[in-house]
PDB file of C-alpha atoms in Angstrom:
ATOM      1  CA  UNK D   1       0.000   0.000   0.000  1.00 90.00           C
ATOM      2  CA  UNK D   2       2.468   2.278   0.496  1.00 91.00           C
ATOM      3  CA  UNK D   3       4.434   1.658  -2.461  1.00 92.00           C
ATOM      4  CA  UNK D   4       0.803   1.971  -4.264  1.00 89.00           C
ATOM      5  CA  UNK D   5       1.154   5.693  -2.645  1.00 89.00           C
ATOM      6  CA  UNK D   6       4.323   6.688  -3.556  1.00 90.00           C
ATOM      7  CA  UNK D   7       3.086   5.696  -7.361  1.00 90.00           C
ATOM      8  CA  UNK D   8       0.156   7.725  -6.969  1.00 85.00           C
ATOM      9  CA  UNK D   9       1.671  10.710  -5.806  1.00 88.00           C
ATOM     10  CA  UNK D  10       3.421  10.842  -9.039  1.00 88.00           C
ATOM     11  CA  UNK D  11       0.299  10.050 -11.380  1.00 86.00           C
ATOM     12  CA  UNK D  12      -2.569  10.508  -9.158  1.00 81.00           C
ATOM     13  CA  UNK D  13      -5.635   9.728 -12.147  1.00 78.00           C
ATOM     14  CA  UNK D  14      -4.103   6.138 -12.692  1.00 82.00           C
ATOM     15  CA  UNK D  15      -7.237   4.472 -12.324  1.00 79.00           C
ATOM     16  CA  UNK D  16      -5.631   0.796 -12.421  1.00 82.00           C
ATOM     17  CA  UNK D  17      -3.285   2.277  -9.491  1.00 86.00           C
ATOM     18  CA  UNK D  18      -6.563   2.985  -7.365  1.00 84.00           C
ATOM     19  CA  UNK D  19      -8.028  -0.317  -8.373  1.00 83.00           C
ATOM     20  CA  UNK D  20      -4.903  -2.112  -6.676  1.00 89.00           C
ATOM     21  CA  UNK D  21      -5.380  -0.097  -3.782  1.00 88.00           C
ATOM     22  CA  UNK D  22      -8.808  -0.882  -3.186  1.00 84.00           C
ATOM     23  CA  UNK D  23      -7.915  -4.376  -4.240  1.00 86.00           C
ATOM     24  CA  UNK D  24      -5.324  -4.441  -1.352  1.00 91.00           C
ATOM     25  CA  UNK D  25      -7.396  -3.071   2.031  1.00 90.00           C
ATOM     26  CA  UNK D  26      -9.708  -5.877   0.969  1.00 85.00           C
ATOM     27  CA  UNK D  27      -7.033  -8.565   1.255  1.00 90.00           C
ATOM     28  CA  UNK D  28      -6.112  -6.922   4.589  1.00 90.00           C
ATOM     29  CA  UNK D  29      -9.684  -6.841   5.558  1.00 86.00           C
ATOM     30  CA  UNK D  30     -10.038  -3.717   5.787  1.00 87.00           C
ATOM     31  CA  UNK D  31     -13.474  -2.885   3.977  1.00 79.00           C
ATOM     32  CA  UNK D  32     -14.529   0.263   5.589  1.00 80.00           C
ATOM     33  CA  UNK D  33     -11.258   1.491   3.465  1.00 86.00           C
ATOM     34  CA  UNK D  34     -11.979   0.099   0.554  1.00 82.00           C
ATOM     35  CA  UNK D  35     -15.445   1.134   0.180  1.00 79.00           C
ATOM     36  CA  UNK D  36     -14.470   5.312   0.983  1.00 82.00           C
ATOM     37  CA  UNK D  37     -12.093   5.123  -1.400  1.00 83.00           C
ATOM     38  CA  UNK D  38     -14.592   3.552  -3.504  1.00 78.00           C
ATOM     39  CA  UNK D  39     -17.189   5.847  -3.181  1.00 78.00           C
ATOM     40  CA  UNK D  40     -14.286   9.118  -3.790  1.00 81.00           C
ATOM     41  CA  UNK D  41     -13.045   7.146  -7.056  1.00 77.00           C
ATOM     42  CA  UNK D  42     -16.983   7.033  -7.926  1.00 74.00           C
ATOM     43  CA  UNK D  43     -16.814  11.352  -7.300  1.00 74.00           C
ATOM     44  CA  UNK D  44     -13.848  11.579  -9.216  1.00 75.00           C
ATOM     45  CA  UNK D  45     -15.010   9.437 -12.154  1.00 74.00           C
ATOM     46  CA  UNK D  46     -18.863   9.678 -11.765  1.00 71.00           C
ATOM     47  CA  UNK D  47     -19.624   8.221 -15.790  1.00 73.00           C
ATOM     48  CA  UNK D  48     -16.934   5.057 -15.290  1.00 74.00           C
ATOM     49  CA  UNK D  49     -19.877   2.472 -15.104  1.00 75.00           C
ATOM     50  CA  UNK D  50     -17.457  -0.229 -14.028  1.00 77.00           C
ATOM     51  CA  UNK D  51     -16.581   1.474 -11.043  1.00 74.00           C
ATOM     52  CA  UNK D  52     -20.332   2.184  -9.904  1.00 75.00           C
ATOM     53  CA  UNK D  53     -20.811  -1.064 -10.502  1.00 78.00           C
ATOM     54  CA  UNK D  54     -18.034  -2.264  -8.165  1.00 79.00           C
ATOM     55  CA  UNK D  55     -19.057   0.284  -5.752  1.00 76.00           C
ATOM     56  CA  UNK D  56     -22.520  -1.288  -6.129  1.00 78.00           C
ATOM     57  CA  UNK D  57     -21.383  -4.710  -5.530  1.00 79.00           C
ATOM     58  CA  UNK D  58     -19.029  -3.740  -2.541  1.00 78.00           C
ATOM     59  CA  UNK D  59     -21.780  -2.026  -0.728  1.00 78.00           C
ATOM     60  CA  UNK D  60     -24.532  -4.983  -1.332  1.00 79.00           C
ATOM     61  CA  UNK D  61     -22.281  -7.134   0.547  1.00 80.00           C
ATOM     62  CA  UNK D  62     -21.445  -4.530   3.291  1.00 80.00           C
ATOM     63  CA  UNK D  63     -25.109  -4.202   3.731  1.00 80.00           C
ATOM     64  CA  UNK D  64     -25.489  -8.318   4.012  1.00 81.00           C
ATOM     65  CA  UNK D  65     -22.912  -8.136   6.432  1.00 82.00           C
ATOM     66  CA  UNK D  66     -23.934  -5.488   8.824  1.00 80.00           C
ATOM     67  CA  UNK D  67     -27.643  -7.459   8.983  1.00 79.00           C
ATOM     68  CA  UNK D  68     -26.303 -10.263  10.076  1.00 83.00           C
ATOM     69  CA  UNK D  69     -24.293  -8.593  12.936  1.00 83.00           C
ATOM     70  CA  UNK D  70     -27.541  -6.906  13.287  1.00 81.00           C
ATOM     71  CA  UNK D  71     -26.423  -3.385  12.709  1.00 83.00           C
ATOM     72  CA  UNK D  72     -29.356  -1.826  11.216  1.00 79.00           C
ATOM     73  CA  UNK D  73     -29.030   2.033  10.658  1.00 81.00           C
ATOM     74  CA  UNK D  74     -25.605   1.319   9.693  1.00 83.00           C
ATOM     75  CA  UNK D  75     -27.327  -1.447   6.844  1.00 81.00           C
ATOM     76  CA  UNK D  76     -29.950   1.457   6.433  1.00 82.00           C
ATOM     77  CA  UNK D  77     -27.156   4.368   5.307  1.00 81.00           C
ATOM     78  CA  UNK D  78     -25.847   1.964   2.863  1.00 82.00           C
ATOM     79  CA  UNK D  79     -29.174   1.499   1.814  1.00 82.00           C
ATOM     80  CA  UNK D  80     -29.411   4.509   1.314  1.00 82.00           C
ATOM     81  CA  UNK D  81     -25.922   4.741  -1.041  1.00 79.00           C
ATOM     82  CA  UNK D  82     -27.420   2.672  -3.224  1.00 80.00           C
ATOM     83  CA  UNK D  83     -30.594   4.212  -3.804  1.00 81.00           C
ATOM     84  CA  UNK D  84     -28.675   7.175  -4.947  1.00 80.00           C
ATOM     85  CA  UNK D  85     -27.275   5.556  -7.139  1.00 76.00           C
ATOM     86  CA  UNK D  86     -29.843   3.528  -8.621  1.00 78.00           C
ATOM     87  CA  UNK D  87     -33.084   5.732  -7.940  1.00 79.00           C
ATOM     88  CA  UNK D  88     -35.010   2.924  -9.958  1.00 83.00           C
ATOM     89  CA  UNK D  89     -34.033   0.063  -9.170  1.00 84.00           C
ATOM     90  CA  UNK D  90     -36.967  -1.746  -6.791  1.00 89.00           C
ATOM     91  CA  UNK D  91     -35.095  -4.486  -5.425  1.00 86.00           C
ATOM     92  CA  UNK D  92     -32.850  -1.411  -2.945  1.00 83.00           C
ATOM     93  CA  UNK D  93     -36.195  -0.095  -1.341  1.00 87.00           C
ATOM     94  CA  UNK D  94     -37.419  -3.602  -0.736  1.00 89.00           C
ATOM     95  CA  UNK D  95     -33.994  -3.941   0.942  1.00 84.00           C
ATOM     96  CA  UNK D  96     -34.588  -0.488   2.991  1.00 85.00           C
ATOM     97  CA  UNK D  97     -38.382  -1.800   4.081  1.00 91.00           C
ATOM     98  CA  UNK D  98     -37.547  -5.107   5.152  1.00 87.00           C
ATOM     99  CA  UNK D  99     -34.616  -4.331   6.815  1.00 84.00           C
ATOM    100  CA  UNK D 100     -36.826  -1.716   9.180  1.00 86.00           C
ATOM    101  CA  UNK D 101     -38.820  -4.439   9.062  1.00 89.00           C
ATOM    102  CA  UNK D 102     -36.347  -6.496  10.579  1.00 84.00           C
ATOM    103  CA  UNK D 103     -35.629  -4.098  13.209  1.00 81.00           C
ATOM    104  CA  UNK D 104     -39.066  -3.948  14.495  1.00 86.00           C
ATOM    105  CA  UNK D 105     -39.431  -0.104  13.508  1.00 88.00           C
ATOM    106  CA  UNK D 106     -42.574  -0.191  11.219  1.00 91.00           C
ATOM    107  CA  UNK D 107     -43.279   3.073  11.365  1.00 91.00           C
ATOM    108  CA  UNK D 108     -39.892   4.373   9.412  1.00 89.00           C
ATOM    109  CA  UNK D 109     -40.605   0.548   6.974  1.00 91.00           C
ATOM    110  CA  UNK D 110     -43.967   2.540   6.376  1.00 93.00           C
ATOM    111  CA  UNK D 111     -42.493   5.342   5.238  1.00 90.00           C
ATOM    112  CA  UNK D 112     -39.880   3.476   2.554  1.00 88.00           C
ATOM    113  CA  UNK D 113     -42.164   1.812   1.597  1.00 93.00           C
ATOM    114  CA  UNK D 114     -44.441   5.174   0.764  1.00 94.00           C
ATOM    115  CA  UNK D 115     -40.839   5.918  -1.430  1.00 90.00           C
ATOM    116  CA  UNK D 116     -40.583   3.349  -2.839  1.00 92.00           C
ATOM    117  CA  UNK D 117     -45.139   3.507  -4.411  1.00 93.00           C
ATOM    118  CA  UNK D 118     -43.918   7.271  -5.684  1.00 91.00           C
ATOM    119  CA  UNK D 119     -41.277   5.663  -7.625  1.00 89.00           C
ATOM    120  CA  UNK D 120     -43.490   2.670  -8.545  1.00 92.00           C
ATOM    121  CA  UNK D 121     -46.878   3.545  -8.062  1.00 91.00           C
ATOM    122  CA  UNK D 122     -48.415   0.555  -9.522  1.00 90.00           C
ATOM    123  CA  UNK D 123     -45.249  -2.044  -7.598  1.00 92.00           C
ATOM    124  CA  UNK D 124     -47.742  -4.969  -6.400  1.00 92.00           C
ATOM    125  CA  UNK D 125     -45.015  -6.018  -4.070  1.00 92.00           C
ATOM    126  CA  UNK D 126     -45.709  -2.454  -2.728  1.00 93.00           C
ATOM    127  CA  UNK D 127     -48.772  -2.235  -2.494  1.00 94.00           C
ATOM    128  CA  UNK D 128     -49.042  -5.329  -0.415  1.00 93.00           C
ATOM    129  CA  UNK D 129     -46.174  -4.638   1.727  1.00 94.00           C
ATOM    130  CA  UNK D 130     -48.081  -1.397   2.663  1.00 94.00           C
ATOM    131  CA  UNK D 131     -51.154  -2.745   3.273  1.00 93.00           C
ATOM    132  CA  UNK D 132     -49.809  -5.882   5.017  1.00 93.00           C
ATOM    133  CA  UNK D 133     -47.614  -2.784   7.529  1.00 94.00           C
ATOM    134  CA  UNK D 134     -50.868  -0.962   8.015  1.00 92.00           C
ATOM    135  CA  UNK D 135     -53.000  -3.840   9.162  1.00 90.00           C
ATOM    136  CA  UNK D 136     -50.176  -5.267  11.635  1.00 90.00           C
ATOM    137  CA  UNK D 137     -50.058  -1.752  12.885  1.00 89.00           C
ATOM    138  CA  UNK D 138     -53.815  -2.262  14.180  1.00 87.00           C
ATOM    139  CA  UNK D 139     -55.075   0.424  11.000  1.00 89.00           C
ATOM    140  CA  UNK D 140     -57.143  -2.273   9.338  1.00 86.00           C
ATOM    141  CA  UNK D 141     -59.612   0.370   7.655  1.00 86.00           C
ATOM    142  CA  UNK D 142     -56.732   1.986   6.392  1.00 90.00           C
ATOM    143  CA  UNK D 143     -55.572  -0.774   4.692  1.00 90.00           C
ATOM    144  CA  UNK D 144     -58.609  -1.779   2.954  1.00 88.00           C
ATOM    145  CA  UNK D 145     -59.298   1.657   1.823  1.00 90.00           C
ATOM    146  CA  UNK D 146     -55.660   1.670   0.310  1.00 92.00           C
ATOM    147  CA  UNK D 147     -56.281  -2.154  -1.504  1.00 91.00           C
ATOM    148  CA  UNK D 148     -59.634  -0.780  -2.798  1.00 89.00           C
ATOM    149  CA  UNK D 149     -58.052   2.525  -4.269  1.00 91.00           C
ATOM    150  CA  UNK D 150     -55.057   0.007  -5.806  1.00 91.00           C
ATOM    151  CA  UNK D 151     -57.452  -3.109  -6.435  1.00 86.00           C
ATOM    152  CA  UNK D 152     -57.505  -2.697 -10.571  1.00 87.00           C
ATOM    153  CA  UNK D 153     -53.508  -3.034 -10.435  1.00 85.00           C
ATOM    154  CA  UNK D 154     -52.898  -6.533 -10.619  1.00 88.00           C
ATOM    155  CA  UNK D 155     -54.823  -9.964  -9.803  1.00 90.00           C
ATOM    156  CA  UNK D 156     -52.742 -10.586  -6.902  1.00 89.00           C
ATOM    157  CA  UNK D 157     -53.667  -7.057  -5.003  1.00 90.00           C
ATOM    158  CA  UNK D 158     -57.483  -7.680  -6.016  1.00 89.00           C
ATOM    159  CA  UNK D 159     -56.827 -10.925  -4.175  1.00 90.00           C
ATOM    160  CA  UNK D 160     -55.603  -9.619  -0.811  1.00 91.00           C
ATOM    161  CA  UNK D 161     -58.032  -7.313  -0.888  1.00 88.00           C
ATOM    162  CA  UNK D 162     -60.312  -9.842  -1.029  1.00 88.00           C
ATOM    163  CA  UNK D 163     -58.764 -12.325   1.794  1.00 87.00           C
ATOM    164  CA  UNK D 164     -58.454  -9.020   3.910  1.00 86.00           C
ATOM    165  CA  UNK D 165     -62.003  -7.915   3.643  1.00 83.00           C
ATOM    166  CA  UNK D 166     -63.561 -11.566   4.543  1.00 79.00           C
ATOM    167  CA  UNK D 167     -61.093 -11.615   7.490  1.00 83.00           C
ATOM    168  CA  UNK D 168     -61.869  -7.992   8.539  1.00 79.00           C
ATOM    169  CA  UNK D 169     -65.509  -9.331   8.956  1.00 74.00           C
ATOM    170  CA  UNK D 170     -65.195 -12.372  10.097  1.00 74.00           C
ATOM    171  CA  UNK D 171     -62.854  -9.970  12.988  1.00 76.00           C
ATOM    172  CA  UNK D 172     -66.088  -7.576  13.111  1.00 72.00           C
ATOM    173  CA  UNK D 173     -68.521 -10.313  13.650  1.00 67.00           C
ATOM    174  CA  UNK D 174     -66.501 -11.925  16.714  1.00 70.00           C
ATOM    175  CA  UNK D 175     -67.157  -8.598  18.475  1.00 73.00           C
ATOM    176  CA  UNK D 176     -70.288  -8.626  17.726  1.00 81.00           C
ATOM    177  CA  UNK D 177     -72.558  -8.741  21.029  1.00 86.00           C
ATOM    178  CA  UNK D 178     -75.419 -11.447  19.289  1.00 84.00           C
ATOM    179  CA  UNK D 179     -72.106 -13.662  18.486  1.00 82.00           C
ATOM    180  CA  UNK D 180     -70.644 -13.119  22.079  1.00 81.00           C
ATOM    181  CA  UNK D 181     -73.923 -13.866  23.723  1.00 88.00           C
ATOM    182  CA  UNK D 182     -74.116 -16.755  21.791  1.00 88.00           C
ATOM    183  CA  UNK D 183     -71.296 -18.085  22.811  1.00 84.00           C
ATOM    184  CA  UNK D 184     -71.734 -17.954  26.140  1.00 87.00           C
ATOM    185  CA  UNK D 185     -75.428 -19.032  25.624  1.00 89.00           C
ATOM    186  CA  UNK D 186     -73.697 -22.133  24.247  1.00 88.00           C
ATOM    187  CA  UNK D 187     -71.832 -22.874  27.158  1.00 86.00           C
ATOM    188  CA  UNK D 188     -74.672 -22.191  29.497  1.00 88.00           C
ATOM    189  CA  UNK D 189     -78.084 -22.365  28.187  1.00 88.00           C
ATOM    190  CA  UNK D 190     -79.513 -21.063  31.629  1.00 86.00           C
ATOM    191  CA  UNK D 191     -77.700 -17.741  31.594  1.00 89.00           C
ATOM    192  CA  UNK D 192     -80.821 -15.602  31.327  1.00 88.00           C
ATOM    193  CA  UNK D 193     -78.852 -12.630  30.160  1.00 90.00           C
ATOM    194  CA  UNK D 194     -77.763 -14.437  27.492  1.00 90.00           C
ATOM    195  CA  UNK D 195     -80.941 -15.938  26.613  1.00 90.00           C
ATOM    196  CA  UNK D 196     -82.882 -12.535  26.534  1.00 90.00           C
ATOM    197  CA  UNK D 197     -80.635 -10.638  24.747  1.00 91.00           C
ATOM    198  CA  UNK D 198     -80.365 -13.325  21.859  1.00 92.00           C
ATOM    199  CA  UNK D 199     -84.130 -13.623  22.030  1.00 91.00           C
ATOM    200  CA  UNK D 200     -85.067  -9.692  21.826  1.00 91.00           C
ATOM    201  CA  UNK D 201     -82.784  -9.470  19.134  1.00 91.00           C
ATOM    202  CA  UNK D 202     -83.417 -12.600  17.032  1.00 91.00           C
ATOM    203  CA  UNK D 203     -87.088 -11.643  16.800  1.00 88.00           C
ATOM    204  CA  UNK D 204     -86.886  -8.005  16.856  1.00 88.00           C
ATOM    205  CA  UNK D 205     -84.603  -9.096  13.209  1.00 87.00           C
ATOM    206  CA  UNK D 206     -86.874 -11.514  12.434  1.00 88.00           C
ATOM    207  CA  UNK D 207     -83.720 -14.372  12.556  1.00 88.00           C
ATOM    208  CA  UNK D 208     -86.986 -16.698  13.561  1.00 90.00           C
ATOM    209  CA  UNK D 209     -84.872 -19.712  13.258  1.00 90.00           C
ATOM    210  CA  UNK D 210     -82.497 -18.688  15.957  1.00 91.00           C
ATOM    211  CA  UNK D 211     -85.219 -17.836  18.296  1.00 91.00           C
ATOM    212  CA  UNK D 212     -86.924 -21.527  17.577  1.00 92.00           C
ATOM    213  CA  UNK D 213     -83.521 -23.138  18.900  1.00 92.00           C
ATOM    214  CA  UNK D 214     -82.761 -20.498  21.901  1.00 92.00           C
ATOM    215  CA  UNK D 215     -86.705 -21.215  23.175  1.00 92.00           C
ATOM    216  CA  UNK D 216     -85.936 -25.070  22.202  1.00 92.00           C
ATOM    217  CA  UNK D 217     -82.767 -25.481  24.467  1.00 91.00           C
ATOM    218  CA  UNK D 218     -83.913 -23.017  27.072  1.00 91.00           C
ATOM    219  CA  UNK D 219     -86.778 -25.307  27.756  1.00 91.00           C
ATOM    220  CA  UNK D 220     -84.526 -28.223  27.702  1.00 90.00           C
ATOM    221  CA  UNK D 221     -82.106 -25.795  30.351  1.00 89.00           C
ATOM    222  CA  UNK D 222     -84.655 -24.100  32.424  1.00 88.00           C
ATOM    223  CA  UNK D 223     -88.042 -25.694  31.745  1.00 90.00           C
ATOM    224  CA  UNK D 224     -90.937 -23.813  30.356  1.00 91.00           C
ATOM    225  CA  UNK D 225     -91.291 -20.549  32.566  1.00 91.00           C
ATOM    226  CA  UNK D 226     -93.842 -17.637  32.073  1.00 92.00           C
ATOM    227  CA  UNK D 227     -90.827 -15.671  30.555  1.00 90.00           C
ATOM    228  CA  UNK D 228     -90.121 -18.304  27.511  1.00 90.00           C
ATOM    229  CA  UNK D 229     -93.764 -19.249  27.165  1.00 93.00           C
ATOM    230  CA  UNK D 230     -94.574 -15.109  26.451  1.00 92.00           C
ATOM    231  CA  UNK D 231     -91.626 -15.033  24.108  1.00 91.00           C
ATOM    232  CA  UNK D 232     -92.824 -18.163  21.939  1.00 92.00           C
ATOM    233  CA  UNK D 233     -96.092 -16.558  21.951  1.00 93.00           C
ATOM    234  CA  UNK D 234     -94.731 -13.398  20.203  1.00 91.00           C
ATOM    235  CA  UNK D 235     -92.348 -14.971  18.076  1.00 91.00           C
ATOM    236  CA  UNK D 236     -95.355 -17.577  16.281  1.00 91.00           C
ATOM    237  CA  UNK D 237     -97.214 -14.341  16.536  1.00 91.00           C
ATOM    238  CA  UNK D 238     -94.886 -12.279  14.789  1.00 88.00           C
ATOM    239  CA  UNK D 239     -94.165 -15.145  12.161  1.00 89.00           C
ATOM    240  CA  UNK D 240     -97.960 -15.633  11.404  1.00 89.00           C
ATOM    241  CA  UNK D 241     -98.118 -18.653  12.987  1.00 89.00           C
ATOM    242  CA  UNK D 242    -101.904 -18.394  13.787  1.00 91.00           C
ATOM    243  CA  UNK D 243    -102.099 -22.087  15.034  1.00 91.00           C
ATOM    244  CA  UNK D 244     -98.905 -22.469  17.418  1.00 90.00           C
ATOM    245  CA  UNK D 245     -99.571 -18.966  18.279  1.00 90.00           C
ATOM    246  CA  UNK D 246    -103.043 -20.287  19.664  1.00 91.00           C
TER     247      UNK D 246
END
């Protein structure tokens, strides 16, 4: 190396020269060295392609590196080299978002991955990996309201959309009271909280059905009180039921 310098000092645009050099802290293991002087030969000679591309290469497997140790902002700011570099190229913000991802901070993963739908607006990959944030981040409206506005982009996207919706109600319905009571009406057919509130609101919706098995099992439960008795009344009533209602 510092024979390498003494060269240089006399012809200091020998590109070769700086290629041996760079060449050399990597055989001494020395890779924070060789990528600066890297990235200054890629300011020096910003159109050599075959030096970004080495740059490129050099900082792809810095980034691999520092993940594994699990230095993340340090993986991040190469990240963000990269992207510089190659503003179009999908595959860095993917990097960027998963690493976040990775380090638990969803919130700054959002935001890449915001980046990375200006520069792609119609990305699938994207669009998933932004919905997919949202809804682990508890903003399940939100991220059916983004699917629906990016539906028409691709069959995969009109699919999660899909899956998402049916699980969003099939999430809505578990909280629903009629589905709780039920459950616990299930468990203990003599819970008369349960029992009234399933039977008010089965025939108030006219789910006649439902009230037929709660007054069913509550007999088999409770026996036939006054209380059940009135309620079959007014459910055969309210069905039309002129003869069981007599």
């Amino acid at each position: 190396i510092c024979y390498v310098n003494e060269l240089l000092e006399v012809n200091p645009y020998w590109k070769g020269l700086w290629r041996k050099k760079i060449d050399l802290y990597k055989l001494q293991g020395n890779s924070e060295e060789a990528n600066r002087l890297l990235k200054r030969f890629n300011q020096i000679y910003p159109q050599d392609s075959q030096l970004k591309e080495d740059y490129k290469f050099d900082l792809h497997d810095e980034i691999t590196k520092l993940r594994k140790e699990g230095k993340f902002e340090e993986a991040l700011s190469k990240i963000d080299e990269l992207i510089k570099l190659s503003p179009k190229d999908p595959q860095l913000y993917s990097e960027a978002i998963n690493t976040y991802l990775s380090a638990g901070n969803t919130d700054k993963a959002l935001l890449y991955t915001n980046k990375a739908l200006a520069a792609f607006p119609n990305n699938s990959l994207f669009i998933k990996k932004k919905a997919s944030i949202l809804s682990d981040q508890g903003d399940s409206m939100g991220a059916l309201n983004f699917l629906r506005s990016k539906r028409n982009s691709s069959a995969d996207v009109s699919q999660m959309y899909n899956s998402m919706l049916l699980e969003n109600a099939r999430s809505q319905s578990q909280n629903d009271p009629y589905v709780l009571y039920g459950k616990i009406f299930e468990k203990n057919p003599s819970n008369t909280e349960a029992l009234n509130y399933l039977l008010n609101t089965s025939i108030t919706k006219g789910y006649y059905s439902d009230a037929e098995y709660f007054i069913s099992k509550a007999k088999k439960s409770i026996g036939e009180t006054k209380d059940i008795l009135y309620k079959e009344y007014i459910l055969y009533k309210q069905m039309g039921n002129k003869t069981k209602e007599n």
